[in-house]
CSV table of C-alpha atoms (C1' of nucleotides) in Angstrom, one decimal:
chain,number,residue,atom,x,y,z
A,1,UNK,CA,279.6,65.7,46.6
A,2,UNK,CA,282.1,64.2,48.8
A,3,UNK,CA,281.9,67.6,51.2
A,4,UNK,CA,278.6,68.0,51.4
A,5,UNK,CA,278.5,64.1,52.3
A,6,UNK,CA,280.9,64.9,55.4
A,7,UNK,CA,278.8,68.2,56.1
A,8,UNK,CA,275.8,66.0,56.4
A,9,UNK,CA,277.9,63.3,58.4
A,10,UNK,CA,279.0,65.7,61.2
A,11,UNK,CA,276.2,67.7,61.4
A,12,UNK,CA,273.5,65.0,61.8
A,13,UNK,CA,275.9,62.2,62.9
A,14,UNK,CA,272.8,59.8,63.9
A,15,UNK,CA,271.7,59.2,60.0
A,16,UNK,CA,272.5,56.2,58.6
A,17,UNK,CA,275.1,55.7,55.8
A,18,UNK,CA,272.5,54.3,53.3
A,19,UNK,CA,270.0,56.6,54.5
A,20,UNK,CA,272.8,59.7,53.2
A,21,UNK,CA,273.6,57.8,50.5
A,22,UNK,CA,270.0,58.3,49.2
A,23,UNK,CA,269.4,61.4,50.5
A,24,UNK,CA,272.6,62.6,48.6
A,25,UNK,CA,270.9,61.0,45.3
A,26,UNK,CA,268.5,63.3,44.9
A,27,UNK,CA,270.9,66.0,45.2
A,28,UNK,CA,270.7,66.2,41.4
A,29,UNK,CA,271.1,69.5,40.3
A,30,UNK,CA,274.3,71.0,38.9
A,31,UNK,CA,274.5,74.5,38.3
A,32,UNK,CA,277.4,76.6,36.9
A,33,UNK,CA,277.5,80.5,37.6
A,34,UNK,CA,279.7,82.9,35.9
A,35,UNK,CA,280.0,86.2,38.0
A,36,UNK,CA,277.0,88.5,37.9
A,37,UNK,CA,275.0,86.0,37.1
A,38,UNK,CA,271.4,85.3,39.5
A,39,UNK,CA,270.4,82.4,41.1
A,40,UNK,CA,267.2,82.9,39.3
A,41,UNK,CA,265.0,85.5,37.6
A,42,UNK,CA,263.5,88.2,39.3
A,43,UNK,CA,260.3,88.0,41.9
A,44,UNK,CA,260.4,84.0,40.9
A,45,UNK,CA,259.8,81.4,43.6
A,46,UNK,CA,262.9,79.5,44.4
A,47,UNK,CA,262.5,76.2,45.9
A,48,UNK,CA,265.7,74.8,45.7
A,49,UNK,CA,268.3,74.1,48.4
A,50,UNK,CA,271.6,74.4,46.6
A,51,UNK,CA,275.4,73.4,48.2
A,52,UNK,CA,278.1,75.8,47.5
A,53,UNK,CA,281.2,74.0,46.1
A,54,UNK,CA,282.7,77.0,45.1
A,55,UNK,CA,282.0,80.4,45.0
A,56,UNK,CA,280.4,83.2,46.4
A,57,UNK,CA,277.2,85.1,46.4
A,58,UNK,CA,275.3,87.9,48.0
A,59,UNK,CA,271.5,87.8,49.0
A,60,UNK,CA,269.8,90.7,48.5
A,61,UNK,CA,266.3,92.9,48.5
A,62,UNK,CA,265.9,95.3,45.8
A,63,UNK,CA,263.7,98.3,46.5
A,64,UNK,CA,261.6,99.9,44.2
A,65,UNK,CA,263.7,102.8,43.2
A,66,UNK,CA,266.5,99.6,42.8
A,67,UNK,CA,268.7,100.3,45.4
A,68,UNK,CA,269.9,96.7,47.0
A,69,UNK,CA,269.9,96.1,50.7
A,70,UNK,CA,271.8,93.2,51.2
A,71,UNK,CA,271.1,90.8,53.7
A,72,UNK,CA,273.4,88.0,53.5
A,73,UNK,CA,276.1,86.3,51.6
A,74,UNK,CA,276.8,82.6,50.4
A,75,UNK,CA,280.0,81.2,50.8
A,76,UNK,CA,282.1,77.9,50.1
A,77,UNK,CA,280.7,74.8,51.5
A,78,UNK,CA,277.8,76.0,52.8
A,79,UNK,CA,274.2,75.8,51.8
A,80,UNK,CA,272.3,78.1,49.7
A,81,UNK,CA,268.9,79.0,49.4
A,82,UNK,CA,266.0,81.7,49.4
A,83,UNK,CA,264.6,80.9,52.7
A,84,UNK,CA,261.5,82.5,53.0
A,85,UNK,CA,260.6,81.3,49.2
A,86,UNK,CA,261.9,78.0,50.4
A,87,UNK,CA,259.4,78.1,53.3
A,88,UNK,CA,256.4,79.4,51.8
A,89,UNK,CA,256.5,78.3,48.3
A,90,UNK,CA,255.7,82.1,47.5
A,91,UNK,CA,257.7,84.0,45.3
A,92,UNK,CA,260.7,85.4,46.6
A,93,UNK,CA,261.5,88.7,47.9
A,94,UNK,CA,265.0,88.9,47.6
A,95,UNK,CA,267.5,88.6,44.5
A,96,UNK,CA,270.8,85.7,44.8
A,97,UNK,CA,273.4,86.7,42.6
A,98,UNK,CA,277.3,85.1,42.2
A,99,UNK,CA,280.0,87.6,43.3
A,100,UNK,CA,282.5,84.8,41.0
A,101,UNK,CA,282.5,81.6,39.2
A,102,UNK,CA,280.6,79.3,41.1
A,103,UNK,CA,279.6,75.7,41.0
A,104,UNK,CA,276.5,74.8,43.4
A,105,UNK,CA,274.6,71.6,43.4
A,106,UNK,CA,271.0,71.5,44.8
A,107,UNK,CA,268.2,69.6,46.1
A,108,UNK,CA,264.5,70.3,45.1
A,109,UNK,CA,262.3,71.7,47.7
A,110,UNK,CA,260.2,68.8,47.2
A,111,UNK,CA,262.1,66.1,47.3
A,112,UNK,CA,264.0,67.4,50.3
A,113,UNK,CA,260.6,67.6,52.2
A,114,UNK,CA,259.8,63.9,51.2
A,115,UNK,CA,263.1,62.4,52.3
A,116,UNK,CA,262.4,64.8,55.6
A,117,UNK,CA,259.1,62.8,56.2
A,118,UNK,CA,260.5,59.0,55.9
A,119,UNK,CA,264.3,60.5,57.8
A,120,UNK,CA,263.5,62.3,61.8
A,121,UNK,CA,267.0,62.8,62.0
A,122,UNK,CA,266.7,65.2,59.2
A,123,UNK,CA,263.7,66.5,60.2
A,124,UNK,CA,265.4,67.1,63.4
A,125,UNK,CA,268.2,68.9,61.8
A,126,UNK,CA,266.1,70.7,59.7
A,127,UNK,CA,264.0,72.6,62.6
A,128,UNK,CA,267.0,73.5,64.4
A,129,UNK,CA,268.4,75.1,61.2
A,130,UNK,CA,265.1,77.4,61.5
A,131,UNK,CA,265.8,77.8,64.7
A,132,UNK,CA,269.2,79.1,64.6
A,133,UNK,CA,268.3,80.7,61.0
A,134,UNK,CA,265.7,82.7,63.5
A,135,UNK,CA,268.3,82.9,65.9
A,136,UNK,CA,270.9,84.7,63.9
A,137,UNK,CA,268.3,86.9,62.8
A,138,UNK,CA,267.9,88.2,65.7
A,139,UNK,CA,271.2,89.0,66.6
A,140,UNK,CA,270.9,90.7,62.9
A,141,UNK,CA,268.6,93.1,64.2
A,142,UNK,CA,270.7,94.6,67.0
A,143,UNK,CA,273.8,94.6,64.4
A,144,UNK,CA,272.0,97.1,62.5
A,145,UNK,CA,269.7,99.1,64.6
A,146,UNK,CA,272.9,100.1,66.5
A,147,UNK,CA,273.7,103.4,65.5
A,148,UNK,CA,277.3,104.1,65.4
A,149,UNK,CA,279.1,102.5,62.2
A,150,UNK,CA,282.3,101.7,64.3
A,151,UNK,CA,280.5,99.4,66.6
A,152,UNK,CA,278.2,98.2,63.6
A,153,UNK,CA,281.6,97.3,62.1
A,154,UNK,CA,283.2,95.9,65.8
A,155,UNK,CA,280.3,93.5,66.2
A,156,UNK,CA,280.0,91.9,62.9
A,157,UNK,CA,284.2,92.0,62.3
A,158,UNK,CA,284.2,89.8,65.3
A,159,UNK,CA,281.1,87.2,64.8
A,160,UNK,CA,282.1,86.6,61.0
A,161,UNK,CA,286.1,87.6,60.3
A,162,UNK,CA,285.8,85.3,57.4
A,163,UNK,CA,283.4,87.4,55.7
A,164,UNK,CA,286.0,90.1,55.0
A,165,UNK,CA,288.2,87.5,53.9
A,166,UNK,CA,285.8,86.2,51.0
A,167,UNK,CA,283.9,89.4,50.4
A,168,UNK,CA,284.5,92.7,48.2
A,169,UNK,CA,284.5,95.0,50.8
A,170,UNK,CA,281.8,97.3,49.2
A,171,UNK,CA,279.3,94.8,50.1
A,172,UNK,CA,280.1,94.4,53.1
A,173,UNK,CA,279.1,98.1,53.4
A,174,UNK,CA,275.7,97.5,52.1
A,175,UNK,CA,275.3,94.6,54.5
A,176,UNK,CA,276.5,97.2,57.3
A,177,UNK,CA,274.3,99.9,56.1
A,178,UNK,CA,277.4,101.6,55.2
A,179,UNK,CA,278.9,103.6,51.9
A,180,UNK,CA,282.4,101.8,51.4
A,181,UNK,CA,284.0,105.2,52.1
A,182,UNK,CA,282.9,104.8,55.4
A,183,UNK,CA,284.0,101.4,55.6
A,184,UNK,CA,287.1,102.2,54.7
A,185,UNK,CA,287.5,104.6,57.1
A,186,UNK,CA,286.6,102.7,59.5
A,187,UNK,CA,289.4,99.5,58.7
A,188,UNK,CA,292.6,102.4,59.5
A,189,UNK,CA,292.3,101.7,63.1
B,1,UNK,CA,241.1,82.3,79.8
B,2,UNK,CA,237.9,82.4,77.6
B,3,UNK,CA,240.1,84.7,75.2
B,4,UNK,CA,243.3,82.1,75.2
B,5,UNK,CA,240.7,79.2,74.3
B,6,UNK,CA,239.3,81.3,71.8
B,7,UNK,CA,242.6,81.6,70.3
B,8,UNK,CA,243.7,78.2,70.3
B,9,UNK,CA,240.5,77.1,69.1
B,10,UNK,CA,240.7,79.0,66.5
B,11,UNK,CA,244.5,78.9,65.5
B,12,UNK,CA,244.5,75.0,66.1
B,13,UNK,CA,241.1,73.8,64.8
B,14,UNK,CA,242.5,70.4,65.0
B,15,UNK,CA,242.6,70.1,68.5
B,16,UNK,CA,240.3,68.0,70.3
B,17,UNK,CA,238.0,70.0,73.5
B,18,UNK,CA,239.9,67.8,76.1
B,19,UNK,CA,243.2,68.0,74.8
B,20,UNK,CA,242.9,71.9,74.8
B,21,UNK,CA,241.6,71.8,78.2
B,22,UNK,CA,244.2,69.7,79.4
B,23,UNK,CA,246.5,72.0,77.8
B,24,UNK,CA,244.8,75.6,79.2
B,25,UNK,CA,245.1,74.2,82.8
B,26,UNK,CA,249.2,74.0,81.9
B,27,UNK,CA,248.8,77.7,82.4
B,28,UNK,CA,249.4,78.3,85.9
B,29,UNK,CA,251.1,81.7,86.3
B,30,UNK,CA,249.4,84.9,86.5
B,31,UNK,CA,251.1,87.7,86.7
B,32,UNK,CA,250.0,91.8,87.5
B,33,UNK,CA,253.0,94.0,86.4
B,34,UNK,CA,252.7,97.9,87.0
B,35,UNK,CA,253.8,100.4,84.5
B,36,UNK,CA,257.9,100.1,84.0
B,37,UNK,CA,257.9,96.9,85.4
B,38,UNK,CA,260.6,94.2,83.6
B,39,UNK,CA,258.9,91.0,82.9
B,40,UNK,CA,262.3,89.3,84.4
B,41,UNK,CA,265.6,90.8,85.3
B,42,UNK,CA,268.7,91.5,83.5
B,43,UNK,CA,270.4,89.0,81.8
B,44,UNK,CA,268.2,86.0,83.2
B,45,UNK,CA,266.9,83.2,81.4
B,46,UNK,CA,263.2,83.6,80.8
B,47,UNK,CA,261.6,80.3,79.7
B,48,UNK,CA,258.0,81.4,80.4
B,49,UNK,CA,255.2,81.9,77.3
B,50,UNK,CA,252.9,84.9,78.3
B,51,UNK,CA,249.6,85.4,77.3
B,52,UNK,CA,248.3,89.0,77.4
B,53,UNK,CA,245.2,89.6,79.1
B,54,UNK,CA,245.5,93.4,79.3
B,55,UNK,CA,248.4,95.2,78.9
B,56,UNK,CA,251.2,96.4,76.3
B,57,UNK,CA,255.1,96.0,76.7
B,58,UNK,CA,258.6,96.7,74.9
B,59,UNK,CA,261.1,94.1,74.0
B,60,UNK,CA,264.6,95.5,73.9
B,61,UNK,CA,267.8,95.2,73.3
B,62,UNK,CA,270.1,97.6,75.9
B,63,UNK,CA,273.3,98.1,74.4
B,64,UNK,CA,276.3,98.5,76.8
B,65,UNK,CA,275.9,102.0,76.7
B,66,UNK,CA,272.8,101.6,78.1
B,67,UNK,CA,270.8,102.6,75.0
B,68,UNK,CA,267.8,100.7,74.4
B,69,UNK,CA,267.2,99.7,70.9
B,70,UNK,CA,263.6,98.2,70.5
B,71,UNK,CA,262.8,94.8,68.6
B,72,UNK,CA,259.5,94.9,69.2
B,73,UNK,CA,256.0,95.1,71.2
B,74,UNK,CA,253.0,93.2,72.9
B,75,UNK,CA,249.5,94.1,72.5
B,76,UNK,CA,246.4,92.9,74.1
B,77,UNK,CA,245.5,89.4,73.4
B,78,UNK,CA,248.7,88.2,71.9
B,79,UNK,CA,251.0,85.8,73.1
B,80,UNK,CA,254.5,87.1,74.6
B,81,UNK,CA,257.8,85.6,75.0
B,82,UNK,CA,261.8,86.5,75.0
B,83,UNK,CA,262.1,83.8,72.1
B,84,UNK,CA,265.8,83.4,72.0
B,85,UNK,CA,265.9,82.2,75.6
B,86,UNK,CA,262.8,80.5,75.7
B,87,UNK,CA,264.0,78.6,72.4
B,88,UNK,CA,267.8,78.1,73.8
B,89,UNK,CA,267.9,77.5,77.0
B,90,UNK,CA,270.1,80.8,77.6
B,91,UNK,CA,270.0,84.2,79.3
B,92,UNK,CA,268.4,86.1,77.6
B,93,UNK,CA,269.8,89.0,75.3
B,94,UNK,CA,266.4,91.2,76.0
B,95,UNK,CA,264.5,92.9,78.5
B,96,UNK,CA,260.9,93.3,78.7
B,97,UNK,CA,258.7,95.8,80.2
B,98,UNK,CA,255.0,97.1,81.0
B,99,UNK,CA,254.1,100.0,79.2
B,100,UNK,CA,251.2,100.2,81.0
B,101,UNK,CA,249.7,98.2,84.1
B,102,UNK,CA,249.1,94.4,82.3
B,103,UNK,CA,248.1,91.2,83.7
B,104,UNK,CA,249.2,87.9,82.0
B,105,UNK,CA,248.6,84.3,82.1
B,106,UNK,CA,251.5,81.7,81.5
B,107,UNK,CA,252.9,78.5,81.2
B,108,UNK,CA,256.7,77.0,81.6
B,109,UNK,CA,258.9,75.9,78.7
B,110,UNK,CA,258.7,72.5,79.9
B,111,UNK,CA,255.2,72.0,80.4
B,112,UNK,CA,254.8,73.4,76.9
B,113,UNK,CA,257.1,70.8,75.2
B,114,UNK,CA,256.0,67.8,77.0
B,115,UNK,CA,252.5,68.5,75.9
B,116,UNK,CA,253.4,69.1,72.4
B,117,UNK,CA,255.0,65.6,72.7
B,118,UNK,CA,251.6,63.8,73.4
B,119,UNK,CA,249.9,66.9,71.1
B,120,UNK,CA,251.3,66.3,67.4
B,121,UNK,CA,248.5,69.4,66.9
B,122,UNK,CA,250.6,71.3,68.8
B,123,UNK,CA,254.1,70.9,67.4
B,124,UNK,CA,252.9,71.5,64.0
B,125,UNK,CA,251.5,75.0,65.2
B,126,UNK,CA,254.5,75.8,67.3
B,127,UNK,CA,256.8,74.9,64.4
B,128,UNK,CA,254.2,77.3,61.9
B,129,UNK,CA,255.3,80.1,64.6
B,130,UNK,CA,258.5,79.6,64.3
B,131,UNK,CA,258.7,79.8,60.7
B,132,UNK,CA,256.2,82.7,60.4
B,133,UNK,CA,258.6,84.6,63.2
B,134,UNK,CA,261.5,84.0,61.0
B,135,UNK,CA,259.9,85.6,58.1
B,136,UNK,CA,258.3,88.1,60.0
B,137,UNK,CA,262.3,89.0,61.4
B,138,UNK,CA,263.6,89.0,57.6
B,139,UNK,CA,261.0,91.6,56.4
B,140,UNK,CA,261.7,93.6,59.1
B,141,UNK,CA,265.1,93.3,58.2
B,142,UNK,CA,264.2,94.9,55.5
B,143,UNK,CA,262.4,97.7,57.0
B,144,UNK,CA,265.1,98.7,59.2
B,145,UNK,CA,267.8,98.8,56.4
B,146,UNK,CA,265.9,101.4,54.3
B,147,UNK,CA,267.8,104.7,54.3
B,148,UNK,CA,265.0,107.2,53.9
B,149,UNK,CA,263.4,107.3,57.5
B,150,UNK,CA,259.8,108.5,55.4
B,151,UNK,CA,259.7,104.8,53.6
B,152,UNK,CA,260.8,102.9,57.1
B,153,UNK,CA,257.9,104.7,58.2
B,154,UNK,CA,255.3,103.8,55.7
B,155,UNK,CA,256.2,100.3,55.6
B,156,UNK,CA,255.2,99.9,59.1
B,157,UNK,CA,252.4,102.1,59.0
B,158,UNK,CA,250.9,100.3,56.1
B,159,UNK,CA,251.8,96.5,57.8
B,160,UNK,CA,250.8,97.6,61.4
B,161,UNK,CA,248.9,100.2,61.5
B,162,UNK,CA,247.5,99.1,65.1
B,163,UNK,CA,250.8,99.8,66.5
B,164,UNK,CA,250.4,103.5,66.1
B,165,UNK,CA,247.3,103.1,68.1
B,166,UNK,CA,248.1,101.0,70.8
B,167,UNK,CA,252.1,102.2,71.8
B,168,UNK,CA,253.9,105.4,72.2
B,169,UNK,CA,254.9,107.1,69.7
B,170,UNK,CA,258.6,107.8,71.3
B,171,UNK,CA,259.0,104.1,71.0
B,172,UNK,CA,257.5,103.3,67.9
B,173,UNK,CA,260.3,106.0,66.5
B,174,UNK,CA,262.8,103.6,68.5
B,175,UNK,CA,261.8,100.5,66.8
B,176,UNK,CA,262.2,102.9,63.5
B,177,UNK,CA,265.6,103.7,63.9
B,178,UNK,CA,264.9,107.4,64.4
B,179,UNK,CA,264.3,109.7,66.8
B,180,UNK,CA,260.8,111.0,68.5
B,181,UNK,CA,261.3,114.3,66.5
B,182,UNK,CA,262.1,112.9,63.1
B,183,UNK,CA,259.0,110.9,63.3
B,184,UNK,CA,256.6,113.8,64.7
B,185,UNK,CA,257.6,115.6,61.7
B,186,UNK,CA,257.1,112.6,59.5
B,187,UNK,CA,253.2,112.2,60.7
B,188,UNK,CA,251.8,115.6,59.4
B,189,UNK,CA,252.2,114.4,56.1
C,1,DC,C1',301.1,88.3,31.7
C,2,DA,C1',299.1,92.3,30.0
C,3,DT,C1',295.5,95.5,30.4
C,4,DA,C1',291.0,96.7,31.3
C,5,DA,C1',287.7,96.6,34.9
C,6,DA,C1',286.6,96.8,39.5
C,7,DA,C1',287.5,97.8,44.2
C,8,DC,C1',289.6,100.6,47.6
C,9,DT,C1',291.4,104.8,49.7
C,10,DT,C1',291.6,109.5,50.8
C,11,DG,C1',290.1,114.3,51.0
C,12,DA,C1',286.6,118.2,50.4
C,13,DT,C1',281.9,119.3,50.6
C,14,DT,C1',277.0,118.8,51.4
C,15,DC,C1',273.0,117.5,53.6
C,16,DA,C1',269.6,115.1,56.3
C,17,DA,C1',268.6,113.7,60.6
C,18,DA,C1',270.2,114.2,65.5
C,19,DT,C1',270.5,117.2,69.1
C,20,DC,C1',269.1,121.0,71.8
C,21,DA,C1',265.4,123.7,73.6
C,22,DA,C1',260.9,125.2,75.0
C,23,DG,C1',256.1,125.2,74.9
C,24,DA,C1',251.6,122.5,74.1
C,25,DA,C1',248.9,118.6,74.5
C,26,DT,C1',247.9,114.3,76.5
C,27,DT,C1',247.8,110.8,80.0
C,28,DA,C1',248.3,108.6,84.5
C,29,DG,C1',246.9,108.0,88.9
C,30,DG,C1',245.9,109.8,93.5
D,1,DC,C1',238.3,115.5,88.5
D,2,DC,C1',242.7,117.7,89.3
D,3,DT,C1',247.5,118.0,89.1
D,4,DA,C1',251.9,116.2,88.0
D,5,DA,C1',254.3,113.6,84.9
D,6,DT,C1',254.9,112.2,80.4
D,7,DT,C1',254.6,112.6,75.6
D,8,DC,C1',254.3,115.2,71.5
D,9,DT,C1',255.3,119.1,68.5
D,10,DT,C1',257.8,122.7,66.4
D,11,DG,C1',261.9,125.6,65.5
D,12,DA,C1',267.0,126.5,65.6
D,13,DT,C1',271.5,124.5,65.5
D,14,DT,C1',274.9,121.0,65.1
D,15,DT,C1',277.1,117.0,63.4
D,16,DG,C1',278.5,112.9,61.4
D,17,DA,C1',277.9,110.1,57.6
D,18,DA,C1',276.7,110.5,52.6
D,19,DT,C1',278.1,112.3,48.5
D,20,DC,C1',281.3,113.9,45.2
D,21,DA,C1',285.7,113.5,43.1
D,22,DA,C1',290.1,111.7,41.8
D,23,DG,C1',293.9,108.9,42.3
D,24,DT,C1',295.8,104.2,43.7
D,25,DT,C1',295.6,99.4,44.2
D,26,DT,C1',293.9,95.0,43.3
D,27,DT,C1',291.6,91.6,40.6
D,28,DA,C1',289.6,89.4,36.5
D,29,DT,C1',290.2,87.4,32.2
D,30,DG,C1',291.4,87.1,27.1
DNA sequence: CATAAAACTTGATTCAAATCAAGAATTAGG
DNA sequence: CCTAATTCTTGATTTGAATCAAGTTTTATG
């Protein structure tokens, strides 16, 4: 609680401190995870915005014929959420499953809407977090529509080193349309 | 014009006649671009909304290699934009160009905002795009991380089938992640 | 901390899509 | 409407990443 409290302090520094304080009451929600476990069930809307306090997880589609194209991963003291299901209330095209032990905390879409409409600083923060959400998507896009797996690999090593310090490699693969063979190659030089 | 009001008009019912015509005489620009034209050049900010009167174009990505990998098209009668940069501020991280000999209509960034300022209307529809381009971006996520170059093809024959009428099929194979060949092959079935 | 499970590496082989090539069809534009 | 340019199709060949396989290392957890 105490981190996501700072998280909120530095990122939308003009909130007030009672104004956080209540905001972070209706953060309610306490969820454990043991590994393998999903966020929730399949094809199920998922209106919750959840805190990582610790953990991991990977986001992912799942095709028809089951294969999983992962799309992005959850990490420590960030937030958490099915963003599309968030957004639309429809339910969710893509599965959120913990890669370890995790411990989250969350927000009902709800509720976080509310406190959005009677808070502008949130609602503030909040569009530019579509924003960049849209932003980073886009940058997505080139990652993978570039061809060679050795720049694939350059481009996303150097935006996001942490990710291949927090997740199994194999993954990573997935999320750079990759086997982990190739991958591995790749990491000799 | 006539077509832009229509659209407005009928994508922001609540706006009021005078308010929308105070807002259609905000766009100023017209511009006539031949066939390979760019929209703006390299690497400059482009803070301009374009409407298209008549006309198609590319939006792409060129790698430093010069390769161009394609994020996407305008048609006829749509609106047209290098989102990042008109969003951020920034030079931009695409080019755009006429497919074929296109007149548009626009408006500046600025005179956008400051009317959606005095036009609450307005900013709710602009943040609706916003959102709707997000999710549009994360299902073609999806489509682009499909293996089989058959189902990234159905997918985007089924969603858009317009776009097989209205752009070339070379770069329609582009935006597929495969070549002109592959996808010739892929159509007699 | 022991051991079972999972993840990673490395090499050999296969295969599907890219490339190369050339002719046919379509489209642009004077 | 004619001609040149572009796009599309089809076949032959190449190639680079996927697959298969097996051994090694790392990690999870009782």
């Amino acid at each position: 609680m105490e981190v996501l409290k700072e998280m909120f302090q530095h990122q939308i520094p003009s909130v007030s401190d009672t104004e956080l304080s209540d905001f972070l009451s209706l953060w309610t929600i306490k969820r454990q995870l043991k590994r393998h476990e999903y966020l929730y069930g399949r094809g199920r809307e998922q209106q919750h915005l959840y805190f990582i306090q610790k953990g991991a997880f990977k986001i992912f589609h799942e095709t028809e014929d089951l294969k999983e194209l992962i799309v992005g991963f959850g990490y420590k003291h960030t937030l958490l959420l099915d963003l599309p299901s968030f957004v639309t209330g429809l339910s969710s095209i893509y599965r959120i499953q913990a890669l370890r032990q995790s411990t989250l905390i969350g927000i009902h879409q709800r509720d976080f809407y509310s406190f959005m409409e009677k808070c502008p600083p949130l609602a503030t923060y909040w569009r530019q977090q579509i924003e960049l959400a849209l932003l980073s998507r886009l940058e997505r896009e080139i990652d993978i529509l570039i061809d060679s797996p050795q720049k694939r690999y350059e481009r996303v090593l150097q935006r996001s080193p942490i990710l291949f310090q927090e997740i199994p490699h194999k993954f990573i693969a997935a999320y750079l349309r990759m086997t982990p063979e190739t991958l591995s190659r790749l990491k000799r030089f």
